[in-house]
mmCIF file of C-alpha atoms in Angstrom:
data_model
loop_
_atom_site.group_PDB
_atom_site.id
_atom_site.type_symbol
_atom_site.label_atom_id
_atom_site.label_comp_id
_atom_site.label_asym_id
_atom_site.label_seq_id
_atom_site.Cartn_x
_atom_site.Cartn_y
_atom_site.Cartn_z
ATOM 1 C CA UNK A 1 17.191 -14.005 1.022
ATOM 2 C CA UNK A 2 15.161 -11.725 3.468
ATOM 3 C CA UNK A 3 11.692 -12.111 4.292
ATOM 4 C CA UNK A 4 8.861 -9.876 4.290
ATOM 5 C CA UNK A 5 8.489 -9.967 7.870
ATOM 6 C CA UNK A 6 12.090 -8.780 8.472
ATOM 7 C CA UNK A 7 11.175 -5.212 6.425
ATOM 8 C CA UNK A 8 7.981 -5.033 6.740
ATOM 9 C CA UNK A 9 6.743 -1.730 8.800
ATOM 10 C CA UNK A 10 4.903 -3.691 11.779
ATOM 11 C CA UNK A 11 3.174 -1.054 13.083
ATOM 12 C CA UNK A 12 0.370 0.020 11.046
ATOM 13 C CA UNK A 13 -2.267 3.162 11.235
ATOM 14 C CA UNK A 14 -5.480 1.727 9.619
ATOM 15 C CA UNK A 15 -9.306 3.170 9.234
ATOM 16 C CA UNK A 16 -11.919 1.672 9.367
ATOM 17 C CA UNK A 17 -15.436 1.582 6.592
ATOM 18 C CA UNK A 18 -16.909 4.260 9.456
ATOM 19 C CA UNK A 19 -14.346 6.698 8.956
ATOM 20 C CA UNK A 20 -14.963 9.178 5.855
ATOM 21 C CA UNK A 21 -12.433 10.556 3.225
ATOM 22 C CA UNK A 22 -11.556 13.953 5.561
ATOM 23 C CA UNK A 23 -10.570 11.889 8.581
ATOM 24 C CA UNK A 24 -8.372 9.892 6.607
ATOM 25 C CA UNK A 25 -6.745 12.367 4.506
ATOM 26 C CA UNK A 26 -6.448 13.997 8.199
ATOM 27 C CA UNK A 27 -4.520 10.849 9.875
ATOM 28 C CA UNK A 28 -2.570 10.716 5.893
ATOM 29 C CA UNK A 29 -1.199 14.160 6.760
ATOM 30 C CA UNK A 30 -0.616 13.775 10.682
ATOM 31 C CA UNK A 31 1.476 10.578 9.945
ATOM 32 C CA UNK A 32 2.895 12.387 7.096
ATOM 33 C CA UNK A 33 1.788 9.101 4.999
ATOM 34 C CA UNK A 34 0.704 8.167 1.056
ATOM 35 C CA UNK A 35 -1.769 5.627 1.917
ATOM 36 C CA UNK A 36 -3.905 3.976 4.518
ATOM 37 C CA UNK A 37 -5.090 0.837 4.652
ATOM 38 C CA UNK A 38 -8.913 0.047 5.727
ATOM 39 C CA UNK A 39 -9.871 -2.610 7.794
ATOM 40 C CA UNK A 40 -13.478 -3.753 8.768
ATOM 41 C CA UNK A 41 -13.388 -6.784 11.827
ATOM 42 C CA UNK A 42 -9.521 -6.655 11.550
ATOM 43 C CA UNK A 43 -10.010 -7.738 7.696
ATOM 44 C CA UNK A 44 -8.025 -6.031 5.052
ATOM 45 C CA UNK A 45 -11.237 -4.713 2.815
ATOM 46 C CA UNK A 46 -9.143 -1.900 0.900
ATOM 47 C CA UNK A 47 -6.608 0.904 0.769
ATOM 48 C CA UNK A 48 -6.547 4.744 0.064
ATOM 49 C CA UNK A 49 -4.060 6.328 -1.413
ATOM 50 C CA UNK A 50 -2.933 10.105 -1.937
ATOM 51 C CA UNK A 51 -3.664 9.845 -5.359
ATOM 52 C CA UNK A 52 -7.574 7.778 -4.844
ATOM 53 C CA UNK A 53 -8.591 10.961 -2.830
ATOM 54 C CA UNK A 54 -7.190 13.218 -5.331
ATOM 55 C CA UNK A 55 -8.520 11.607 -8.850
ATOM 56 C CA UNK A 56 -11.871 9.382 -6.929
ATOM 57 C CA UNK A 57 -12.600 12.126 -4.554
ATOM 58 C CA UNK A 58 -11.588 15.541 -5.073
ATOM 59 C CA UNK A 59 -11.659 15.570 -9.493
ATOM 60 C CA UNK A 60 -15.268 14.173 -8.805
ATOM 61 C CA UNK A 61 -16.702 16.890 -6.680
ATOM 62 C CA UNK A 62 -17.114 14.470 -3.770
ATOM 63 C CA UNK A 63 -17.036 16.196 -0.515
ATOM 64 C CA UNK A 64 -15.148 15.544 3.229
ATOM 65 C CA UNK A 65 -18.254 13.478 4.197
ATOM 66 C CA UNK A 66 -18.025 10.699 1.284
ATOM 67 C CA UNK A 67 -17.987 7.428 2.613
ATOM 68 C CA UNK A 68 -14.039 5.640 2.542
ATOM 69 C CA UNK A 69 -15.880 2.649 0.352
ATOM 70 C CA UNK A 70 -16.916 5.080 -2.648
ATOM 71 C CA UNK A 71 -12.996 6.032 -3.485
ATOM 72 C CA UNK A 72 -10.923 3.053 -1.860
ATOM 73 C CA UNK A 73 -9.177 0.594 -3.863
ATOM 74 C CA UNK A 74 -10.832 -2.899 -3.439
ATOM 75 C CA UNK A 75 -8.806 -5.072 -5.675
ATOM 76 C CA UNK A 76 -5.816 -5.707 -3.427
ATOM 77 C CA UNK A 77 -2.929 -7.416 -4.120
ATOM 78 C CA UNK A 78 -1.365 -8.623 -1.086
ATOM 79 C CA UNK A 79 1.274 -10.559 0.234
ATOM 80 C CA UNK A 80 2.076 -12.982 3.076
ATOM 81 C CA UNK A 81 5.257 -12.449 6.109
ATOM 82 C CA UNK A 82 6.948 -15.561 4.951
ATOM 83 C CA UNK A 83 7.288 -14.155 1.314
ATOM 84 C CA UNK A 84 11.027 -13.007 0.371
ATOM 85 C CA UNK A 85 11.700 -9.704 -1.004
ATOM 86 C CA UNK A 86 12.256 -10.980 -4.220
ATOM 87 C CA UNK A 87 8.407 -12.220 -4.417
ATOM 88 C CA UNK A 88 7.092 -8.912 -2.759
ATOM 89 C CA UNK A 89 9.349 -6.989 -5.892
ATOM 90 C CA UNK A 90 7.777 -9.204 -8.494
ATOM 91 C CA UNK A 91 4.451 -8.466 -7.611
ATOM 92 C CA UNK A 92 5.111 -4.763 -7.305
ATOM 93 C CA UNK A 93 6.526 -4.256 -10.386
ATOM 94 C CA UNK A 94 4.154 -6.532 -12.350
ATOM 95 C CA UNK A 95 1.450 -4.575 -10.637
ATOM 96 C CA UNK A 96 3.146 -1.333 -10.489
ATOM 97 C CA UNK A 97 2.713 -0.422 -6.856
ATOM 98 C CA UNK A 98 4.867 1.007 -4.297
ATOM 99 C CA UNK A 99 3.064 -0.322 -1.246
ATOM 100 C CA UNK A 100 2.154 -4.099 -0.654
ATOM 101 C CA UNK A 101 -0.153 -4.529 2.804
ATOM 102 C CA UNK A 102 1.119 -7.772 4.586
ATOM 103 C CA UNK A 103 -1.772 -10.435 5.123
ATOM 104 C CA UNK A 104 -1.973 -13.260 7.666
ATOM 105 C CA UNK A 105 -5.794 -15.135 6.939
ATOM 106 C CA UNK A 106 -6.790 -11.975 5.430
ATOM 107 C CA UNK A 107 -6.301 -9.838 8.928
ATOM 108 C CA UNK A 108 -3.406 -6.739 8.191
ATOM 109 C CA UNK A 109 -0.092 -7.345 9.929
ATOM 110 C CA UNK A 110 2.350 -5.033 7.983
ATOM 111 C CA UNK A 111 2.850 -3.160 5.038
ATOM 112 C CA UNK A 112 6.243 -3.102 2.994
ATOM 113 C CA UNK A 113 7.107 -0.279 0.626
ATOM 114 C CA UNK A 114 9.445 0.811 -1.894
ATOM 115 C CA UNK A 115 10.923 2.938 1.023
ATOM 116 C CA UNK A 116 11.199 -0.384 3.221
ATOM 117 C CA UNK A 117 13.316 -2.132 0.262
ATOM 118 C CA UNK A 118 15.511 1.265 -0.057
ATOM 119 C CA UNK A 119 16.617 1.120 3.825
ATOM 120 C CA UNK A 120 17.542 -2.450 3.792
ATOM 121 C CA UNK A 121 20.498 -3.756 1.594
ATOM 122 C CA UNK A 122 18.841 -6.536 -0.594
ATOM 123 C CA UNK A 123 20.702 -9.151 -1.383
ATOM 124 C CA UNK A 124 19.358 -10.314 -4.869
ATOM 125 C CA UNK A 125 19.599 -8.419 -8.020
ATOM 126 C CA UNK A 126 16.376 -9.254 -9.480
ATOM 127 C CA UNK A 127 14.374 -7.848 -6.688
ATOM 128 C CA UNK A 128 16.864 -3.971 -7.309
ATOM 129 C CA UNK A 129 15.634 -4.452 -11.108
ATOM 130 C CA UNK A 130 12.154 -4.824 -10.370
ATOM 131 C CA UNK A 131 11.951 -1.899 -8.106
ATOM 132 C CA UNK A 132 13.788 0.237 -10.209
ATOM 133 C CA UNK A 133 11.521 -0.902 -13.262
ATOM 134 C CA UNK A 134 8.556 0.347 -10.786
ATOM 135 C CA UNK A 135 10.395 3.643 -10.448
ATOM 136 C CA UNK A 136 11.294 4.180 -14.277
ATOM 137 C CA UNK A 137 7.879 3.637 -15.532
ATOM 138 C CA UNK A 138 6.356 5.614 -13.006
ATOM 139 C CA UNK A 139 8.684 8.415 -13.355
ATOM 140 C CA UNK A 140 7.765 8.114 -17.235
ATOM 141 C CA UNK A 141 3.878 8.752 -16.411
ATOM 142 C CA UNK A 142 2.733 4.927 -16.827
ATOM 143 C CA UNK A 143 0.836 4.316 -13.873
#
């Protein structure tokens, strides 16, 4: 069974609390991305989706300038390199998300995705169900 570290994406663009929502929608569209995670002292304090900007930012008349911490999600579920896909596919689909940042000691190392899973051939069943469960009930409108 594969681990998390062996799909993970390694290499990943963070902001920090400093940064406001326009800089990173900006670096969202210039790495043509969904999400961002933010980090404060290399620590994993939240994430920012596509959607956060759109329903916490935009829908309530906050400007460019707001600060990342007003609209980023704080409640992070997270998940550890030595985890195997299966694990990572259980928590997304009891959680229904499609991206799970990668923690070592709370400091950011990765991020897998739905997209991650997709590109490499998984090897158990149960982890293809849960990701397709994600996909079904998200396709339905249950977020």
């Amino acid at each position: 069974m594969e681990k998390i570290k062996e799909i993970m994406t390694n290499d990943v663009e963070s902001c920090t609390l400093l940064d406001n929502v326009y800089e990173v929608a900006l670096k969202m569209k210039q790495l043509n991305v969904g999400a961002i995670p933010i980090v404060d002292k290399e620590q994993l304090v939240g994430m920012i989706t596509d959607r956060d900007i759109v329903i916490r930012g935009v829908a309530e008349k906050h400007p460019g300038s707001t600060k990342v911490e007003d609209i980023m999600s704080n409640n992070l579920i997270t998940i550890s390199a030595d985890a195997t896909s299966k694990e990572a596919a259980k928590l997304m689909a009891e959680h229904q998300i499609r991206r799970l940042p990668v923690v070592e000691e709370g400091k950011l190392i990765g991020i897998v995705s739905l997209g991650d899973f997709a590109v490499h051939e998984l090897t158990d069943d149960q982890a293809k169900v849960a990701l397709t469960e994600i996909s079904e009930q998200n396709f339905n409108g249950v977020q």
